[in-house]
mmCIF file of C-alpha atoms in Angstrom:
data_model
loop_
_atom_site.group_PDB
_atom_site.id
_atom_site.type_symbol
_atom_site.label_atom_id
_atom_site.label_comp_id
_atom_site.label_asym_id
_atom_site.label_seq_id
_atom_site.Cartn_x
_atom_site.Cartn_y
_atom_site.Cartn_z
ATOM 1 C CA MET A 14 17.985 7.616 0.748
ATOM 2 C CA SER A 15 21.609 8.720 1.158
ATOM 3 C CA LEU A 16 23.116 6.236 -1.336
ATOM 4 C CA SER A 17 24.656 7.640 -4.478
ATOM 5 C CA CYS A 18 24.846 5.995 -7.843
ATOM 6 C CA ALA A 19 27.967 5.748 -9.932
ATOM 7 C CA GLY A 20 28.134 6.941 -13.410
ATOM 8 C CA ALA A 21 26.680 10.427 -12.879
ATOM 9 C CA PRO A 22 26.281 11.622 -16.564
ATOM 10 C CA ALA A 23 24.098 8.685 -17.335
ATOM 11 C CA LEU A 24 22.003 9.070 -14.371
ATOM 12 C CA ALA A 25 21.009 12.560 -15.492
ATOM 13 C CA GLN A 26 18.847 10.774 -18.191
ATOM 14 C CA ARG A 27 15.038 10.438 -17.675
ATOM 15 C CA ILE A 28 13.023 7.339 -18.596
ATOM 16 C CA ALA A 29 9.653 8.192 -20.044
ATOM 17 C CA TYR A 30 6.991 5.688 -18.931
ATOM 18 C CA PRO A 31 4.008 6.495 -20.935
ATOM 19 C CA SER A 32 0.474 5.790 -19.764
ATOM 20 C CA VAL A 33 -0.862 2.234 -20.681
ATOM 21 C CA PRO A 34 -4.583 1.226 -20.621
ATOM 22 C CA ALA A 35 -5.342 -1.406 -18.102
ATOM 23 C CA SER A 36 -5.680 -4.947 -19.367
ATOM 24 C CA GLU A 37 -4.976 -8.526 -18.262
ATOM 25 C CA THR A 38 -1.630 -8.744 -20.074
ATOM 26 C CA VAL A 39 1.865 -7.671 -18.935
ATOM 27 C CA THR A 40 4.068 -6.531 -21.899
ATOM 28 C CA LEU A 41 7.808 -7.144 -21.766
ATOM 29 C CA HIS A 42 9.739 -5.550 -24.469
ATOM 30 C CA GLY A 43 6.777 -5.409 -26.756
ATOM 31 C CA GLN A 44 5.862 -9.094 -26.427
ATOM 32 C CA PRO A 45 2.702 -9.846 -24.455
ATOM 33 C CA VAL A 46 2.952 -12.555 -21.792
ATOM 34 C CA GLU A 47 -0.057 -14.643 -20.950
ATOM 35 C CA PRO A 48 -1.622 -14.827 -18.186
ATOM 36 C CA ALA A 49 -0.500 -11.737 -16.441
ATOM 37 C CA PRO A 50 1.038 -12.397 -13.078
ATOM 38 C CA LYS A 51 -1.150 -11.824 -10.139
ATOM 39 C CA VAL A 52 -0.802 -11.335 -6.496
ATOM 40 C CA GLY A 53 -2.199 -14.682 -4.829
ATOM 41 C CA TYR A 54 -4.604 -13.963 -2.077
ATOM 42 C CA THR A 55 -5.582 -16.795 0.214
ATOM 43 C CA ALA A 56 -9.275 -17.549 -0.370
ATOM 44 C CA LEU A 57 -11.327 -16.990 2.591
ATOM 45 C CA PRO A 58 -15.090 -16.222 3.328
ATOM 46 C CA LEU A 59 -15.828 -12.461 3.261
ATOM 47 C CA ASP A 60 -16.174 -12.187 7.148
ATOM 48 C CA ASP A 61 -13.302 -14.631 7.885
ATOM 49 C CA GLN A 62 -10.915 -12.190 6.067
ATOM 50 C CA THR A 63 -11.292 -9.846 8.897
ATOM 51 C CA ALA A 64 -11.379 -11.969 12.085
ATOM 52 C CA PRO A 65 -14.645 -10.781 13.791
ATOM 53 C CA THR A 66 -14.383 -9.215 17.345
ATOM 54 C CA ASP A 67 -15.593 -12.525 18.820
ATOM 55 C CA THR A 68 -12.779 -14.566 17.490
ATOM 56 C CA PRO A 69 -10.630 -15.874 20.350
ATOM 57 C CA LEU A 70 -7.101 -14.526 20.484
ATOM 58 C CA ASP A 71 -4.091 -16.802 20.707
ATOM 59 C CA GLY A 72 -2.503 -17.559 23.985
ATOM 60 C CA ASP A 73 1.012 -18.225 25.093
ATOM 61 C CA THR A 74 0.586 -21.872 24.832
ATOM 62 C CA ILE A 75 1.095 -22.160 21.144
ATOM 63 C CA SER A 76 4.440 -21.406 19.632
ATOM 64 C CA PRO A 77 4.823 -20.281 15.824
ATOM 65 C CA GLU A 78 6.671 -23.533 15.439
ATOM 66 C CA GLU A 79 3.795 -25.677 16.701
ATOM 67 C CA ALA A 80 1.324 -23.433 14.441
ATOM 68 C CA ALA A 81 3.537 -24.132 11.490
ATOM 69 C CA ARG A 82 3.881 -27.822 12.124
ATOM 70 C CA GLY A 83 0.074 -27.663 12.268
ATOM 71 C CA ALA A 84 -0.252 -25.975 8.878
ATOM 72 C CA ASP A 85 -2.856 -23.662 10.411
ATOM 73 C CA THR A 86 -2.216 -20.524 8.426
ATOM 74 C CA LEU A 87 -4.938 -18.515 9.987
ATOM 75 C CA LEU A 88 -3.685 -19.334 13.459
ATOM 76 C CA LEU A 89 -0.035 -18.478 12.300
ATOM 77 C CA SER A 90 -1.155 -15.143 11.074
ATOM 78 C CA GLN A 91 -2.581 -14.093 14.375
ATOM 79 C CA LEU A 92 0.056 -15.227 16.584
ATOM 80 C CA SER A 93 1.114 -12.530 18.957
ATOM 81 C CA GLN A 94 -2.052 -10.381 18.292
ATOM 82 C CA ASN A 95 -2.886 -10.397 21.933
ATOM 83 C CA TYR A 96 -5.203 -7.259 21.654
ATOM 84 C CA ARG A 97 -8.432 -6.232 20.247
ATOM 85 C CA PRO A 98 -8.001 -3.958 17.364
ATOM 86 C CA HIS A 99 -8.858 -0.314 17.352
ATOM 87 C CA PRO A 100 -7.312 1.229 14.292
ATOM 88 C CA ALA A 101 -7.356 5.195 14.057
ATOM 89 C CA ILE A 102 -10.342 7.062 12.532
ATOM 90 C CA TRP A 103 -10.958 10.589 12.064
ATOM 91 C CA ARG A 104 -13.742 13.011 11.300
ATOM 92 C CA ILE A 105 -14.234 16.254 9.411
ATOM 93 C CA GLY A 106 -17.615 18.034 8.665
ATOM 94 C CA ASP A 107 -20.001 20.827 8.944
ATOM 95 C CA ARG A 108 -23.680 21.255 9.573
ATOM 96 C CA ASP A 109 -24.887 18.829 6.875
ATOM 97 C CA THR A 110 -21.730 16.783 5.857
ATOM 98 C CA THR A 111 -19.665 14.288 7.591
ATOM 99 C CA ILE A 112 -16.508 12.652 6.262
ATOM 100 C CA TYR A 113 -14.821 9.968 8.091
ATOM 101 C CA LEU A 114 -11.145 9.356 7.422
ATOM 102 C CA PHE A 115 -9.589 5.890 7.723
ATOM 103 C CA GLY A 116 -5.967 4.833 6.953
ATOM 104 C CA THR A 117 -5.811 1.414 5.646
ATOM 105 C CA VAL A 118 -3.193 -1.322 5.009
ATOM 106 C CA HIS A 119 -3.588 -2.667 1.519
ATOM 107 C CA VAL A 120 -2.204 -6.156 2.114
ATOM 108 C CA LEU A 121 -2.769 -8.253 5.417
ATOM 109 C CA PRO A 122 -1.961 -11.602 6.743
ATOM 110 C CA PRO A 123 -4.872 -13.708 6.178
ATOM 111 C CA GLY A 124 -7.301 -13.691 9.212
ATOM 112 C CA PHE A 125 -5.584 -10.622 10.588
ATOM 113 C CA ALA A 126 -7.977 -8.964 13.081
ATOM 114 C CA TRP A 127 -8.471 -5.167 12.273
ATOM 115 C CA ARG A 128 -12.124 -4.557 12.374
ATOM 116 C CA ASP A 129 -14.018 -3.135 15.264
ATOM 117 C CA ALA A 130 -17.493 -1.983 16.120
ATOM 118 C CA ALA A 131 -16.567 1.697 15.180
ATOM 119 C CA ILE A 132 -15.440 0.929 11.631
ATOM 120 C CA ASP A 133 -18.403 -1.402 11.228
ATOM 121 C CA ALA A 134 -20.819 1.243 12.306
ATOM 122 C CA ILE A 135 -19.166 3.809 9.922
ATOM 123 C CA VAL A 136 -19.452 1.529 7.063
ATOM 124 C CA ALA A 137 -22.963 0.720 7.775
ATOM 125 C CA LYS A 138 -24.194 4.377 7.902
ATOM 126 C CA ALA A 139 -21.969 6.174 5.312
ATOM 127 C CA ASP A 140 -23.703 6.655 1.944
ATOM 128 C CA THR A 141 -20.524 6.939 -0.073
ATOM 129 C CA LEU A 142 -17.018 5.428 -0.127
ATOM 130 C CA ILE A 143 -14.174 7.511 -1.379
ATOM 131 C CA VAL A 144 -11.074 5.478 -2.185
ATOM 132 C CA GLU A 145 -7.524 6.092 -3.820
ATOM 133 C CA ALA A 146 -8.521 4.297 -7.144
ATOM 134 C CA ILE A 147 -11.200 2.077 -8.463
ATOM 135 C CA ASP A 148 -9.726 -1.223 -9.657
ATOM 136 C CA GLU A 149 -10.643 -0.947 -13.258
ATOM 137 C CA ASP A 150 -8.936 2.415 -13.458
ATOM 138 C CA ALA A 151 -5.669 0.963 -12.346
ATOM 139 C CA VAL A 152 -2.650 0.760 -14.613
ATOM 140 C CA PRO A 153 -1.163 -2.825 -13.977
ATOM 141 C CA ASP A 154 0.808 -3.071 -17.443
ATOM 142 C CA PHE A 155 4.484 -2.137 -17.687
ATOM 143 C CA ALA A 156 4.918 -1.548 -21.303
ATOM 144 C CA VAL A 157 7.583 1.045 -20.783
ATOM 145 C CA THR A 158 10.163 2.727 -23.025
ATOM 146 C CA TYR A 159 12.932 5.159 -23.068
ATOM 147 C CA ALA A 160 11.810 8.654 -24.433
ATOM 148 C CA GLY A 161 13.533 7.928 -27.676
ATOM 149 C CA GLY A 162 11.507 4.835 -28.232
ATOM 150 C CA SER A 163 13.935 1.928 -27.384
ATOM 151 C CA ALA A 164 12.831 -0.650 -24.999
ATOM 152 C CA LEU A 165 13.347 -0.304 -21.173
ATOM 153 C CA PRO A 166 16.701 -1.963 -20.320
ATOM 154 C CA PRO A 167 17.029 -4.998 -18.087
ATOM 155 C CA LEU A 168 17.066 -3.986 -14.294
ATOM 156 C CA ALA A 169 20.623 -4.975 -14.235
ATOM 157 C CA ALA A 170 21.496 -2.029 -16.493
ATOM 158 C CA ARG A 171 19.418 0.346 -14.234
ATOM 159 C CA VAL A 172 20.686 -0.641 -10.858
ATOM 160 C CA SER A 173 23.836 1.184 -9.554
ATOM 161 C CA PRO A 174 26.915 -0.769 -10.779
ATOM 162 C CA ASP A 175 27.889 -1.535 -7.166
ATOM 163 C CA HIS A 176 24.578 -3.205 -6.548
ATOM 164 C CA ARG A 177 24.548 -5.505 -9.661
ATOM 165 C CA ALA A 178 25.950 -8.412 -7.672
ATOM 166 C CA ALA A 179 23.230 -7.991 -4.912
ATOM 167 C CA LEU A 180 20.581 -7.799 -7.562
ATOM 168 C CA ARG A 181 21.987 -10.999 -9.122
ATOM 169 C CA ARG A 182 21.779 -12.844 -5.836
ATOM 170 C CA PHE A 183 18.250 -11.731 -5.355
ATOM 171 C CA THR A 184 17.030 -12.647 -9.026
ATOM 172 C CA ASP A 185 18.681 -15.958 -8.690
ATOM 173 C CA THR A 186 16.190 -16.875 -6.026
ATOM 174 C CA LEU A 187 13.182 -16.196 -8.325
ATOM 175 C CA PRO A 188 11.671 -18.347 -11.047
ATOM 176 C CA PRO A 189 12.897 -17.308 -14.403
ATOM 177 C CA GLU A 190 9.387 -15.917 -15.292
ATOM 178 C CA ALA A 191 9.266 -13.644 -12.132
ATOM 179 C CA ALA A 192 12.704 -12.384 -12.945
ATOM 180 C CA ALA A 193 11.543 -11.483 -16.438
ATOM 181 C CA VAL A 194 8.604 -9.614 -15.090
ATOM 182 C CA LEU A 195 10.817 -7.802 -12.586
ATOM 183 C CA ASP A 196 12.987 -6.669 -15.799
ATOM 184 C CA GLY A 197 9.945 -5.094 -17.279
ATOM 185 C CA MET A 198 8.987 -2.936 -14.301
ATOM 186 C CA PRO A 199 9.629 0.522 -13.737
ATOM 187 C CA THR A 200 12.650 0.791 -11.363
ATOM 188 C CA TRP A 201 10.626 2.240 -8.328
ATOM 189 C CA ILE A 202 8.057 -0.562 -8.705
ATOM 190 C CA ALA A 203 10.791 -3.038 -9.111
ATOM 191 C CA ALA A 204 12.078 -1.721 -5.588
ATOM 192 C CA ILE A 205 8.848 -2.391 -3.897
ATOM 193 C CA ALA A 206 8.680 -5.850 -5.464
ATOM 194 C CA VAL A 207 12.118 -6.798 -4.110
ATOM 195 C CA GLY A 208 10.687 -6.225 -0.515
ATOM 196 C CA PHE A 209 7.301 -7.933 -1.249
ATOM 197 C CA ALA A 210 9.110 -11.000 -2.791
ATOM 198 C CA ARG A 211 11.435 -11.362 0.316
ATOM 199 C CA ASP A 212 8.490 -11.200 2.760
ATOM 200 C CA THR A 213 6.758 -14.011 0.736
ATOM 201 C CA GLN A 214 9.905 -16.090 0.519
ATOM 202 C CA ALA A 215 10.118 -15.679 4.279
ATOM 203 C CA GLY A 216 6.684 -17.276 4.600
ATOM 204 C CA GLU A 217 4.457 -14.158 4.866
ATOM 205 C CA LEU A 218 1.093 -14.977 3.136
ATOM 206 C CA PRO A 219 -0.413 -11.868 1.391
ATOM 207 C CA GLY A 220 -4.042 -11.681 1.977
ATOM 208 C CA PRO A 221 -6.718 -9.036 1.186
ATOM 209 C CA GLY A 222 -6.283 -5.607 2.805
ATOM 210 C CA ALA A 223 -8.808 -3.482 4.775
ATOM 211 C CA ASP A 224 -9.554 -1.617 1.559
ATOM 212 C CA ASP A 225 -10.794 -4.754 -0.092
ATOM 213 C CA TRP A 226 -13.283 -5.668 2.666
ATOM 214 C CA ILE A 227 -14.573 -1.970 2.971
ATOM 215 C CA GLU A 228 -15.195 -1.796 -0.799
ATOM 216 C CA ALA A 229 -16.908 -5.155 -0.953
ATOM 217 C CA GLN A 230 -19.208 -3.988 1.751
ATOM 218 C CA PHE A 231 -20.280 -0.825 0.088
ATOM 219 C CA ARG A 232 -20.807 -2.613 -3.169
ATOM 220 C CA SER A 233 -22.760 -5.280 -1.645
ATOM 221 C CA ARG A 234 -25.051 -2.687 -0.383
ATOM 222 C CA HIS A 235 -25.097 -0.898 -3.701
ATOM 223 C CA LYS A 236 -23.698 2.324 -2.230
ATOM 224 C CA PRO A 237 -21.385 4.458 -4.639
ATOM 225 C CA VAL A 238 -17.712 4.013 -4.468
ATOM 226 C CA ILE A 239 -15.695 6.758 -5.963
ATOM 227 C CA ALA A 240 -12.018 7.570 -6.611
ATOM 228 C CA ILE A 241 -10.415 10.740 -5.283
ATOM 229 C CA GLU A 242 -7.747 10.708 -7.971
ATOM 230 C CA ASP A 243 -6.998 9.466 -11.522
ATOM 231 C CA ALA A 244 -4.824 6.386 -11.031
ATOM 232 C CA ALA A 245 -3.076 6.652 -14.632
ATOM 233 C CA LYS A 246 -2.260 10.193 -13.955
ATOM 234 C CA VAL A 247 -0.648 9.424 -10.685
ATOM 235 C CA MET A 248 1.220 6.378 -12.093
ATOM 236 C CA GLY A 249 2.544 8.730 -14.863
ATOM 237 C CA GLN A 250 3.812 11.395 -12.346
ATOM 238 C CA VAL A 251 5.650 8.865 -10.388
ATOM 239 C CA ASN A 252 7.221 7.240 -13.243
ATOM 240 C CA ALA A 253 8.332 10.710 -14.219
ATOM 241 C CA VAL A 254 10.579 11.007 -11.166
ATOM 242 C CA ALA A 255 14.061 11.192 -12.320
ATOM 243 C CA GLU A 256 15.615 7.705 -12.900
ATOM 244 C CA ALA A 257 18.622 8.425 -10.598
ATOM 245 C CA GLU A 258 16.004 8.838 -7.649
ATOM 246 C CA GLN A 259 14.458 5.674 -8.569
ATOM 247 C CA ARG A 260 17.683 3.888 -8.583
ATOM 248 C CA LYS A 261 18.415 5.044 -5.060
ATOM 249 C CA THR A 262 15.237 3.390 -4.045
ATOM 250 C CA LEU A 263 16.113 0.068 -5.726
ATOM 251 C CA ASP A 264 19.727 0.234 -4.068
ATOM 252 C CA LYS A 265 18.243 0.601 -0.681
ATOM 253 C CA ALA A 266 15.790 -2.189 -1.145
ATOM 254 C CA LEU A 267 18.660 -4.565 -2.141
ATOM 255 C CA ASP A 268 20.696 -3.239 0.773
ATOM 256 C CA THR A 269 18.036 -3.906 3.465
ATOM 257 C CA PRO A 270 18.762 -6.787 5.665
ATOM 258 C CA ALA A 271 16.308 -9.521 6.079
ATOM 259 C CA ALA A 272 13.674 -8.753 8.787
ATOM 260 C CA THR A 273 12.483 -10.969 11.430
ATOM 261 C CA ARG A 274 8.963 -11.972 11.476
ATOM 262 C CA ALA A 275 8.230 -9.757 14.275
ATOM 263 C CA GLU A 276 9.908 -6.717 12.464
ATOM 264 C CA ARG A 277 7.697 -7.301 9.304
ATOM 265 C CA ARG A 278 4.521 -7.580 11.420
ATOM 266 C CA ALA A 279 5.211 -4.607 13.858
ATOM 267 C CA PRO A 280 3.973 -1.880 11.471
ATOM 268 C CA THR A 281 0.821 -3.812 10.845
ATOM 269 C CA HIS A 282 0.227 -4.360 14.582
ATOM 270 C CA ALA A 283 0.935 -0.540 15.276
ATOM 271 C CA TRP A 284 -1.714 0.211 12.593
ATOM 272 C CA ALA A 285 -4.338 -2.071 14.078
ATOM 273 C CA GLN A 286 -3.881 -0.564 17.512
ATOM 274 C CA GLY A 287 -3.961 3.069 16.303
ATOM 275 C CA ASP A 288 -0.532 3.799 17.105
ATOM 276 C CA LEU A 289 0.632 6.460 14.666
ATOM 277 C CA GLY A 290 3.026 8.525 16.777
ATOM 278 C CA PRO A 291 6.664 9.400 16.177
ATOM 279 C CA GLY A 292 7.939 6.249 17.700
ATOM 280 C CA SER A 293 5.302 3.860 16.031
ATOM 281 C CA ALA A 294 6.753 1.022 14.021
ATOM 282 C CA LEU A 295 4.179 2.082 11.388
ATOM 283 C CA THR A 296 5.852 5.724 11.296
ATOM 284 C CA ARG A 297 9.376 4.266 11.103
ATOM 285 C CA ASP A 298 8.529 1.888 8.418
ATOM 286 C CA LEU A 299 7.085 4.744 6.282
ATOM 287 C CA ALA A 300 10.189 6.710 6.664
ATOM 288 C CA VAL A 301 12.206 3.801 5.450
ATOM 289 C CA THR A 302 9.974 2.867 2.494
ATOM 290 C CA THR A 303 8.966 6.132 0.940
ATOM 291 C CA GLY A 304 12.219 6.700 -0.958
ATOM 292 C CA GLY A 305 14.145 9.981 -1.572
ATOM 293 C CA ASP A 306 12.624 13.362 -1.494
ATOM 294 C CA ALA A 307 11.419 13.311 -5.253
ATOM 295 C CA LEU A 308 9.956 9.792 -5.118
ATOM 296 C CA GLY A 309 8.325 10.336 -1.737
ATOM 297 C CA GLY A 310 6.915 13.686 -2.848
ATOM 298 C CA ALA A 311 5.194 11.975 -5.987
ATOM 299 C CA LEU A 312 4.071 8.912 -3.878
ATOM 300 C CA LEU A 313 2.947 10.927 -0.604
ATOM 301 C CA ALA A 314 3.264 14.641 -0.402
ATOM 302 C CA HIS A 315 1.856 15.751 -3.932
ATOM 303 C CA ARG A 316 -0.977 13.483 -3.626
ATOM 304 C CA ASN A 317 -1.836 14.616 -0.092
ATOM 305 C CA ARG A 318 -2.110 18.228 -1.130
ATOM 306 C CA ALA A 319 -4.478 17.218 -4.017
ATOM 307 C CA TRP A 320 -6.669 14.865 -1.648
ATOM 308 C CA ALA A 321 -6.858 17.712 0.936
ATOM 309 C CA ASP A 322 -8.132 20.081 -1.704
ATOM 310 C CA ALA A 323 -10.645 17.403 -2.837
ATOM 311 C CA LEU A 324 -11.866 16.911 0.752
ATOM 312 C CA VAL A 325 -12.433 20.423 1.279
ATOM 313 C CA ARG A 326 -14.534 20.557 -1.989
ATOM 314 C CA ARG A 327 -16.377 17.283 -0.796
ATOM 315 C CA LEU A 328 -17.526 19.237 2.384
ATOM 316 C CA LYS A 329 -20.079 21.052 0.187
ATOM 317 C CA VAL A 330 -21.908 17.839 -0.715
ATOM 318 C CA PRO A 331 -24.371 16.985 2.053
ATOM 319 C CA GLY A 332 -24.287 13.545 3.559
ATOM 320 C CA THR A 333 -21.954 11.056 5.152
ATOM 321 C CA ALA A 334 -18.864 9.699 3.474
ATOM 322 C CA LEU A 335 -15.988 7.515 4.334
ATOM 323 C CA PHE A 336 -12.563 8.362 2.977
ATOM 324 C CA ALA A 337 -10.297 5.123 3.256
ATOM 325 C CA ALA A 338 -6.648 5.346 1.878
ATOM 326 C CA GLY A 339 -3.245 4.097 2.850
ATOM 327 C CA ALA A 340 -2.280 4.738 6.472
ATOM 328 C CA GLY A 341 0.860 6.473 5.353
ATOM 329 C CA HIS A 342 -1.168 9.388 4.068
ATOM 330 C CA PHE A 343 -2.413 10.051 7.570
ATOM 331 C CA ILE A 344 1.140 10.211 9.271
ATOM 332 C CA GLY A 345 3.514 13.275 9.619
ATOM 333 C CA PRO A 346 3.775 16.955 8.993
ATOM 334 C CA ASP A 347 2.591 16.644 5.326
ATOM 335 C CA SER A 348 -0.252 14.292 5.922
ATOM 336 C CA VAL A 349 -3.638 14.803 4.621
ATOM 337 C CA LEU A 350 -4.749 15.567 8.332
ATOM 338 C CA ALA A 351 -2.132 18.329 8.868
ATOM 339 C CA LEU A 352 -3.000 19.790 5.310
ATOM 340 C CA LEU A 353 -6.658 19.846 6.235
ATOM 341 C CA GLU A 354 -5.948 21.902 9.416
ATOM 342 C CA LYS A 355 -3.813 24.273 7.497
ATOM 343 C CA ARG A 356 -6.732 24.873 5.311
ATOM 344 C CA GLY A 357 -8.907 25.709 8.295
ATOM 345 C CA VAL A 358 -10.664 22.266 8.680
ATOM 346 C CA ARG A 359 -11.172 20.928 12.075
ATOM 347 C CA VAL A 360 -10.053 17.396 12.189
ATOM 348 C CA THR A 361 -11.227 15.312 15.085
ATOM 349 C CA ARG A 362 -9.883 11.908 16.124
ATOM 350 C CA VAL A 363 -12.923 9.719 16.969
ATOM 351 C CA GLN A 364 -10.796 6.521 17.685
#
């Protein structure tokens, strides 16, 4: 993130984002708004969410235009997926403990094929699932204020002056209610929302992620699901990143040109094929979206170190566990995998 923000003295100020208990209400400048905005997932039967391995793949005879005219959203989501999925899986363990490590994508196109026999077998035999956070522990509210107690200013007052016009052009494309919600978000979350909204406007349908299916499987089999971190604490740590750094992320989100459908889907296809190398579309996307050093540290590096320590401790607990977390945490020199190896833990890629 190399963009600078104008008005240097003001940018030195930090905005304090206090922890807020989870609820169904989004608070905007002290006034509750009901009902809370929610991400709309296309309703599909559980097994259809993940396109089982016997699902026919699309051929070259159906174009995206033909699929769109037919209003077949499942078919549209699978176009160009001319491969059988084999996402990356790793294993650590000792004599009486095995922990499988699986990098996930949190939001997938409806019907996108990502499961294979290996992940199904691991889900079946693991006795515990370890995830980033449990849903009820998440912090969806954005009742945020300055350290002095005044309300969080509108996003137009937080974006860099030379990006206000770009922000206005973007918010003009949103319903007024959505623009109001954006104003109530911490700056770094608003930056993520910009990209998400643009993808949705371009026709991308958000569907359940790999995490959703895996967690549903463990709960349906009455097997424990535990969190590796405190979601509220992590949210507070990310919110505490200097506002200047958060604004750089928002500036970059507004500067990012509209992507083609192939470009939007490329990281997901790379993930489903287990392609996490330096030239992978997933690796490149991670480098673009994690923000500057301070924000990237809070979102990835700091958490990876804590997770590596937690996994080392978990090796003292006999049994088989699956650790499923965002794929970005398993890529690069500061990944969970690299940190485990630095701690003397042997990491074996099993797929």
